[in-house]
């Protein structure tokens, strides 16, 4: 096997390292840097265009670029045409898999608005990892720039990559992550990495008008990547019913949230038993091998897993890799099982 070219970004994996890369490439967009490398200048301008594409506020002529890092805790601030009437700020919040927190996005915009008109601020949220939900980001007026977006534009800058190990190394690192995320399509499920499970979850999310559209996130208690879908009409004694996937065990779990008003232990047992028996029975009718979970959990718990399906019985495989359509059909059948149990209600409570 041929040795792989050493890559700085296999070791410089912090968000601060990524901040530094973005600062470096943005500075190449300064016209003053064109004399050093036309190719890198154009790559820098590509990055400027990526960041400003959605807001359409980029000045027609870029005459100067000033880049600041961690100014007022803003990850990267790129000021275009600093001493001109067209002075424009690109405010960059930079992530590598972590997510926004503590109302930081709004704070940074407010901080920057003290020195720039609001219509000359371009807020950008760069995410080179993956994130289930960007609604909170977009509600604050930020454009989302993802890993695929950066790759789609910057990988085309072949001349710039030849000139710079920094640019080439960054893009090779992002490409290796992207390939790993998409590897769920070609690898057997037992060989999926964390990234591959993420890619599978994102594919499920993207299904149009599907009952299995959901959200995914890391669950610290248990240390697993969870995909949750469904939030059906409540039934007597139950506030919520849903399904979730535990990537470490590969199980598809049926979950219930017992209403706080049900405090009697006997009544809670009756609810748990109804849901367990109904799901197991209905799954059997449909040829789905559901089973009792390893443990129900304490009856005093707010949420309970009442049944589960093993990985090989819902994550269906053909020719050594996932049969996605069959898997989706099996998941949709599980949704119908829950709806059936909601509709019929806990017989023991009637």
Short mmCIF file of C-alpha atoms in Angstrom, two decimals:
data_model
loop_
_atom_site.label_atom_id
_atom_site.label_comp_id
_atom_site.label_asym_id
_atom_site.label_seq_id
_atom_site.Cartn_x
_atom_site.Cartn_y
_atom_site.Cartn_z
CA UNK A 1 0.00 0.00 0.00
CA UNK A 2 1.35 3.42 -0.98
CA UNK A 3 2.06 5.75 1.95
CA UNK A 4 -0.44 8.56 2.45
CA UNK A 5 0.79 12.14 2.23
CA UNK A 6 1.06 13.59 5.78
CA UNK A 7 -1.76 15.99 6.54
CA UNK A 8 -1.51 18.75 9.14
CA UNK A 9 -5.29 18.70 9.66
CA UNK A 10 -5.26 15.10 10.85
CA UNK A 11 -3.56 16.53 13.95
CA UNK A 12 -4.85 20.13 14.02
CA UNK A 13 -8.42 19.08 14.78
CA UNK A 14 -9.63 21.85 17.09
CA UNK A 15 -12.06 24.59 16.11
CA UNK A 16 -9.25 27.09 16.73
CA UNK A 17 -7.20 25.36 14.04
CA UNK A 18 -10.13 25.62 11.66
CA UNK A 19 -10.55 29.28 12.62
CA UNK A 20 -6.93 29.84 11.63
CA UNK A 21 -7.43 28.15 8.27
CA UNK A 22 -10.48 30.28 7.48
CA UNK A 23 -8.59 33.44 8.45
CA UNK A 24 -5.67 32.39 6.26
CA UNK A 25 -7.77 31.67 3.16
CA UNK A 26 -9.91 34.79 3.62
CA UNK A 27 -6.78 36.93 3.75
CA UNK A 28 -5.74 35.53 0.38
CA UNK A 29 -8.85 37.27 -1.04
CA UNK A 30 -7.20 40.64 -0.39
CA UNK A 31 -6.19 42.12 -3.79
CA UNK A 32 -2.80 42.92 -2.27
CA UNK A 33 -2.12 39.17 -2.05
CA UNK A 34 -2.82 38.52 -5.72
CA UNK A 35 0.81 39.17 -6.64
CA UNK A 36 1.92 36.30 -4.41
CA UNK A 37 -0.47 33.74 -5.93
CA UNK A 38 -3.31 34.32 -8.36
CA UNK A 39 -4.62 30.80 -7.70
CA UNK A 40 -4.83 31.23 -3.92
CA UNK A 41 -6.31 34.70 -4.30
CA UNK A 42 -9.10 33.22 -6.43
CA UNK A 43 -9.65 30.44 -3.88
CA UNK A 44 -9.94 33.09 -1.17
CA UNK A 45 -12.48 34.98 -3.26
CA UNK A 46 -14.41 31.73 -3.70
CA UNK A 47 -14.67 31.49 0.08
CA UNK A 48 -15.90 35.10 0.27
CA UNK A 49 -18.56 34.29 -2.34
CA UNK A 50 -19.65 31.14 -0.50
CA UNK A 51 -20.15 33.12 2.69
CA UNK A 52 -22.00 35.98 1.03
CA UNK A 53 -24.07 34.05 -1.54
CA UNK A 54 -27.30 33.82 0.45
CA UNK A 55 -27.38 37.42 1.70
CA UNK A 56 -26.26 38.98 -1.61
CA UNK A 57 -24.56 41.87 0.21
CA UNK A 58 -21.05 41.52 -1.23
CA UNK A 59 -19.74 44.85 -2.60
CA UNK A 60 -19.31 44.87 -6.38
CA UNK A 61 -15.64 45.66 -5.93
CA UNK A 62 -13.49 44.09 -3.20
CA UNK A 63 -10.60 46.48 -2.57
CA UNK A 64 -9.34 45.29 0.80
CA UNK A 65 -9.72 42.46 3.29
CA UNK A 66 -9.09 42.67 7.03
CA UNK A 67 -9.35 39.50 9.11
CA UNK A 68 -9.67 39.29 12.91
CA UNK A 69 -9.85 36.19 15.08
CA UNK A 70 -11.67 36.01 18.43
CA UNK A 71 -12.57 39.71 18.39
CA UNK A 72 -15.24 40.00 21.08
CA UNK A 73 -15.38 36.17 21.09
CA UNK A 74 -16.44 36.17 17.43
CA UNK A 75 -14.60 33.24 15.85
CA UNK A 76 -13.67 35.05 12.63
CA UNK A 77 -14.51 38.57 11.48
CA UNK A 78 -13.76 39.46 7.88
CA UNK A 79 -14.08 43.16 7.05
CA UNK A 80 -14.33 44.05 3.36
CA UNK A 81 -13.41 47.56 2.16
CA UNK A 82 -12.73 48.74 5.70
CA UNK A 83 -12.32 52.46 4.96
CA UNK A 84 -15.00 52.82 2.27
CA UNK A 85 -18.73 53.44 2.10
CA UNK A 86 -19.20 49.81 1.07
CA UNK A 87 -17.62 48.59 4.32
CA UNK A 88 -19.08 45.13 4.98
CA UNK A 89 -18.58 42.57 7.74
CA UNK A 90 -18.70 38.79 7.40
CA UNK A 91 -19.37 37.42 10.89
CA UNK A 92 -18.33 33.76 11.07
CA UNK A 93 -19.32 31.30 13.79
CA UNK A 94 -17.18 28.23 13.16
CA UNK A 95 -18.08 24.67 14.25
CA UNK A 96 -16.58 21.21 13.87
CA UNK A 97 -19.53 19.13 15.06
CA UNK A 98 -20.43 21.15 18.16
CA UNK A 99 -23.54 23.34 18.08
CA UNK A 100 -24.60 26.88 18.94
CA UNK A 101 -25.29 27.61 22.60
CA UNK A 102 -26.11 30.31 25.16
CA UNK A 103 -27.67 32.69 22.62
CA UNK A 104 -24.18 33.34 21.28
CA UNK A 105 -25.34 33.97 17.71
CA UNK A 106 -27.60 36.84 18.69
CA UNK A 107 -24.95 38.34 20.99
CA UNK A 108 -22.36 38.44 18.23
CA UNK A 109 -24.74 40.20 15.85
CA UNK A 110 -25.63 42.76 18.50
CA UNK A 111 -21.94 43.34 19.25
CA UNK A 112 -21.11 43.87 15.59
CA UNK A 113 -24.09 46.16 14.98
CA UNK A 114 -22.38 48.79 17.15
CA UNK A 115 -19.82 49.31 14.39
CA UNK A 116 -21.66 48.25 11.23
CA UNK A 117 -25.11 48.99 9.81
CA UNK A 118 -27.24 45.87 10.13
CA UNK A 119 -27.66 45.71 6.36
CA UNK A 120 -23.86 45.47 5.97
CA UNK A 121 -23.42 42.44 8.24
CA UNK A 122 -23.30 38.95 6.73
CA UNK A 123 -23.72 36.36 9.53
CA UNK A 124 -22.39 32.91 8.57
CA UNK A 125 -22.50 29.62 10.46
CA UNK A 126 -19.80 27.22 9.24
CA UNK A 127 -20.33 23.57 10.18
CA UNK A 128 -17.70 21.09 8.95
CA UNK A 129 -19.10 18.38 11.19
CA UNK A 130 -22.78 17.47 11.04
CA UNK A 131 -25.84 18.80 12.82
CA UNK A 132 -29.40 17.50 12.91
CA UNK A 133 -31.27 20.81 13.02
CA UNK A 134 -30.31 24.28 11.80
CA UNK A 135 -33.63 25.99 12.46
CA UNK A 136 -32.25 27.85 15.48
CA UNK A 137 -29.28 29.06 13.44
CA UNK A 138 -31.40 30.25 10.55
CA UNK A 139 -33.91 31.94 12.86
CA UNK A 140 -31.06 34.22 13.95
CA UNK A 141 -30.43 35.23 10.34
CA UNK A 142 -27.30 33.16 9.78
CA UNK A 143 -26.50 31.44 6.50
CA UNK A 144 -25.37 27.83 6.93
CA UNK A 145 -22.20 26.77 5.14
CA UNK A 146 -21.72 23.01 5.37
CA UNK A 147 -18.83 20.68 4.68
CA UNK A 148 -20.29 19.57 1.30
CA UNK A 149 -20.72 23.21 0.30
CA UNK A 150 -17.04 23.98 0.96
CA UNK A 151 -15.95 20.85 -0.87
CA UNK A 152 -18.18 21.47 -3.89
CA UNK A 153 -16.56 24.85 -4.52
CA UNK A 154 -13.00 24.65 -3.23
CA UNK A 155 -12.09 21.19 -4.53
CA UNK A 156 -12.33 22.64 -8.03
CA UNK A 157 -9.37 24.93 -7.29
CA UNK A 158 -6.79 22.40 -8.49
CA UNK A 159 -4.03 24.96 -9.16
CA UNK A 160 -4.39 26.48 -5.70
CA UNK A 161 -4.23 23.03 -4.08
CA UNK A 162 -1.03 22.28 -5.98
CA UNK A 163 0.50 25.49 -4.68
CA UNK A 164 -0.54 25.06 -1.05
CA UNK A 165 -0.25 22.03 1.23
CA UNK A 166 -2.45 23.95 3.70
CA UNK A 167 -5.41 24.23 1.32
CA UNK A 168 -4.91 20.73 -0.06
CA UNK A 169 -4.59 19.22 3.42
CA UNK A 170 -7.73 20.93 4.68
CA UNK A 171 -9.78 19.74 1.72
CA UNK A 172 -8.38 16.21 1.91
CA UNK A 173 -9.35 16.11 5.58
CA UNK A 174 -12.90 17.30 4.84
CA UNK A 175 -13.17 14.80 1.99
CA UNK A 176 -12.15 11.92 4.25
CA UNK A 177 -14.90 12.91 6.71
CA UNK A 178 -17.47 13.20 3.91
CA UNK A 179 -16.48 9.81 2.49
CA UNK A 180 -16.86 8.26 5.94
CA UNK A 181 -20.28 9.87 6.42
CA UNK A 182 -21.46 8.45 3.08
CA UNK A 183 -19.92 5.00 3.66
CA UNK A 184 -23.22 3.66 5.09
CA UNK A 185 -24.32 3.13 1.49
CA UNK A 186 -21.52 0.67 0.68
CA UNK A 187 -20.53 -0.93 4.00
CA UNK A 188 -22.30 -3.58 6.02
CA UNK A 189 -24.12 -2.04 9.03
CA UNK A 190 -21.89 -3.86 11.51
CA UNK A 191 -18.94 -1.95 10.02
CA UNK A 192 -20.53 1.50 10.20
CA UNK A 193 -18.58 4.18 12.00
CA UNK A 194 -20.12 7.00 14.02
CA UNK A 195 -19.94 9.15 10.88
CA UNK A 196 -21.64 6.46 8.77
CA UNK A 197 -24.53 6.27 11.24
CA UNK A 198 -24.77 10.06 11.02
CA UNK A 199 -24.97 9.84 7.24
CA UNK A 200 -27.72 7.23 7.47
CA UNK A 201 -29.68 9.39 9.92
CA UNK A 202 -29.36 12.41 7.63
CA UNK A 203 -30.67 10.34 4.73
CA UNK A 204 -33.70 9.35 6.82
CA UNK A 205 -34.27 13.02 7.66
CA UNK A 206 -34.25 13.94 4.00
CA UNK A 207 -37.09 11.57 3.04
CA UNK A 208 -39.91 13.73 1.58
CA UNK A 209 -43.25 13.59 3.38
CA UNK A 210 -42.19 10.55 5.35
CA UNK A 211 -43.49 9.32 8.69
CA UNK A 212 -39.90 8.44 9.62
CA UNK A 213 -38.51 11.95 9.38
CA UNK A 214 -36.96 12.75 12.76
CA UNK A 215 -34.02 14.28 14.60
CA UNK A 216 -30.75 12.84 15.80
CA UNK A 217 -28.31 13.75 18.55
CA UNK A 218 -25.69 12.39 20.91
CA UNK A 219 -27.11 10.99 24.15
CA UNK A 220 -24.56 11.35 26.99
CA UNK A 221 -26.35 8.79 29.18
CA UNK A 222 -25.46 5.64 27.31
CA UNK A 223 -23.01 7.37 24.96
CA UNK A 224 -24.90 6.66 21.76
CA UNK A 225 -26.14 8.45 18.68
CA UNK A 226 -29.93 8.47 18.76
CA UNK A 227 -32.39 8.97 15.93
CA UNK A 228 -35.90 9.74 17.18
CA UNK A 229 -39.02 9.94 15.05
CA UNK A 230 -42.73 10.13 15.64
CA UNK A 231 -44.70 12.09 18.20
CA UNK A 232 -48.19 10.76 17.81
CA UNK A 233 -51.45 11.75 19.38
CA UNK A 234 -51.49 10.92 23.04
CA UNK A 235 -53.72 8.19 24.39
CA UNK A 236 -55.10 7.69 27.86
CA UNK A 237 -52.31 8.04 30.42
CA UNK A 238 -49.64 8.65 27.75
CA UNK A 239 -48.33 12.06 26.72
CA UNK A 240 -46.07 10.89 23.91
CA UNK A 241 -45.18 7.81 21.90
CA UNK A 242 -42.20 7.58 19.59
CA UNK A 243 -39.46 5.33 18.21
CA UNK A 244 -35.74 5.73 18.47
CA UNK A 245 -32.61 4.05 17.19
CA UNK A 246 -29.68 3.28 19.48
CA UNK A 247 -26.64 3.09 17.19
CA UNK A 248 -24.41 1.22 19.65
CA UNK A 249 -26.87 -1.66 20.05
CA UNK A 250 -28.46 -1.25 16.66
CA UNK A 251 -31.92 -1.57 18.19
CA UNK A 252 -35.12 0.14 17.11
CA UNK A 253 -36.97 0.95 20.34
CA UNK A 254 -40.65 1.73 21.02
CA UNK A 255 -40.84 4.43 23.70
CA UNK A 256 -43.65 5.93 25.78
CA UNK A 257 -43.90 8.97 28.03
CA UNK A 258 -46.33 8.31 30.87
CA UNK A 259 -48.42 11.31 31.91
CA UNK A 260 -47.42 12.97 35.17
CA UNK A 261 -51.01 12.65 36.30
CA UNK A 262 -50.61 8.86 36.46
CA UNK A 263 -48.94 8.47 39.85
CA UNK A 264 -50.47 5.16 40.92
CA UNK A 265 -47.91 2.39 40.50
CA UNK A 266 -50.52 -0.20 39.53
CA UNK A 267 -51.85 2.09 36.79
CA UNK A 268 -48.34 2.70 35.47
CA UNK A 269 -47.71 -1.04 35.27
CA UNK A 270 -51.00 -1.45 33.41
CA UNK A 271 -49.97 1.17 30.85
CA UNK A 272 -46.57 -0.36 30.36
CA UNK A 273 -48.01 -3.85 29.94
CA UNK A 274 -50.66 -2.67 27.49
CA UNK A 275 -48.12 -0.98 25.26
CA UNK A 276 -45.71 -3.89 25.44
CA UNK A 277 -48.36 -6.49 24.66
CA UNK A 278 -50.05 -4.43 21.96
CA UNK A 279 -46.79 -3.74 20.12
CA UNK A 280 -45.55 -7.32 20.36
CA UNK A 281 -48.91 -8.68 19.21
CA UNK A 282 -49.33 -6.26 16.31
CA UNK A 283 -45.73 -6.78 15.16
CA UNK A 284 -46.30 -10.53 15.18
CA UNK A 285 -49.36 -10.10 12.95
CA UNK A 286 -47.22 -8.10 10.51
CA UNK A 287 -44.29 -10.51 10.59
CA UNK A 288 -42.01 -8.12 12.47
CA UNK A 289 -39.94 -9.90 15.15
CA UNK A 290 -40.30 -7.46 18.05
CA UNK A 291 -39.16 -8.50 21.51
CA UNK A 292 -39.13 -7.49 25.13
CA UNK A 293 -36.33 -4.99 25.84
CA UNK A 294 -33.32 -6.11 27.86
CA UNK A 295 -34.83 -4.16 30.72
CA UNK A 296 -38.03 -2.14 31.01
CA UNK A 297 -36.48 0.27 33.47
CA UNK A 298 -37.98 1.44 36.73
CA UNK A 299 -41.73 1.88 36.63
CA UNK A 300 -41.22 5.25 38.29
CA UNK A 301 -39.27 6.48 35.26
CA UNK A 302 -40.77 9.21 33.11
CA UNK A 303 -40.03 7.35 29.87
CA UNK A 304 -39.99 3.64 29.21
CA UNK A 305 -38.86 1.38 26.38
CA UNK A 306 -41.71 -1.11 26.03
CA UNK A 307 -40.46 -3.16 23.06
CA UNK A 308 -37.55 -3.31 20.66
CA UNK A 309 -36.44 -4.82 17.37
CA UNK A 310 -32.90 -6.12 16.83
CA UNK A 311 -30.70 -4.53 14.19
CA UNK A 312 -30.91 -7.39 11.70
CA UNK A 313 -34.71 -7.34 11.84
CA UNK A 314 -35.23 -3.69 10.91
CA UNK A 315 -31.95 -2.60 9.27
CA UNK A 316 -32.30 -4.90 6.30
CA UNK A 317 -29.34 -5.97 4.20
CA UNK A 318 -28.92 -7.26 0.66
CA UNK A 319 -25.63 -8.25 -0.99
CA UNK A 320 -23.62 -7.14 2.04
CA UNK A 321 -24.95 -3.61 2.40
CA UNK A 322 -28.16 -1.90 3.45
CA UNK A 323 -31.31 -2.31 1.42
CA UNK A 324 -32.49 1.23 2.06
CA UNK A 325 -35.96 0.93 0.54
CA UNK A 326 -36.73 -2.26 2.46
CA UNK A 327 -35.42 -0.69 5.66
CA UNK A 328 -37.62 2.36 5.21
CA UNK A 329 -40.63 0.11 4.60
CA UNK A 330 -39.90 -1.79 7.80
CA UNK A 331 -39.58 1.45 9.77
CA UNK A 332 -42.83 2.75 8.31
CA UNK A 333 -44.51 -0.52 9.32
CA UNK A 334 -43.30 0.10 12.89
CA UNK A 335 -44.87 3.55 12.76
CA UNK A 336 -48.17 1.95 11.80
CA UNK A 337 -47.84 -0.42 14.78
CA UNK A 338 -47.63 2.56 17.13
CA UNK A 339 -50.57 4.28 15.46
CA UNK A 340 -52.60 1.10 15.79
CA UNK A 341 -51.87 0.91 19.51
CA UNK A 342 -52.71 4.59 19.98
CA UNK A 343 -56.01 4.13 18.15
CA UNK A 344 -57.09 1.12 20.16
CA UNK A 345 -56.05 2.52 23.53
CA UNK A 346 -55.09 0.59 26.65
CA UNK A 347 -57.78 -2.02 27.01
CA UNK A 348 -56.83 -2.55 30.64
CA UNK A 349 -57.63 1.11 31.31
CA UNK A 350 -61.04 1.15 29.64
#
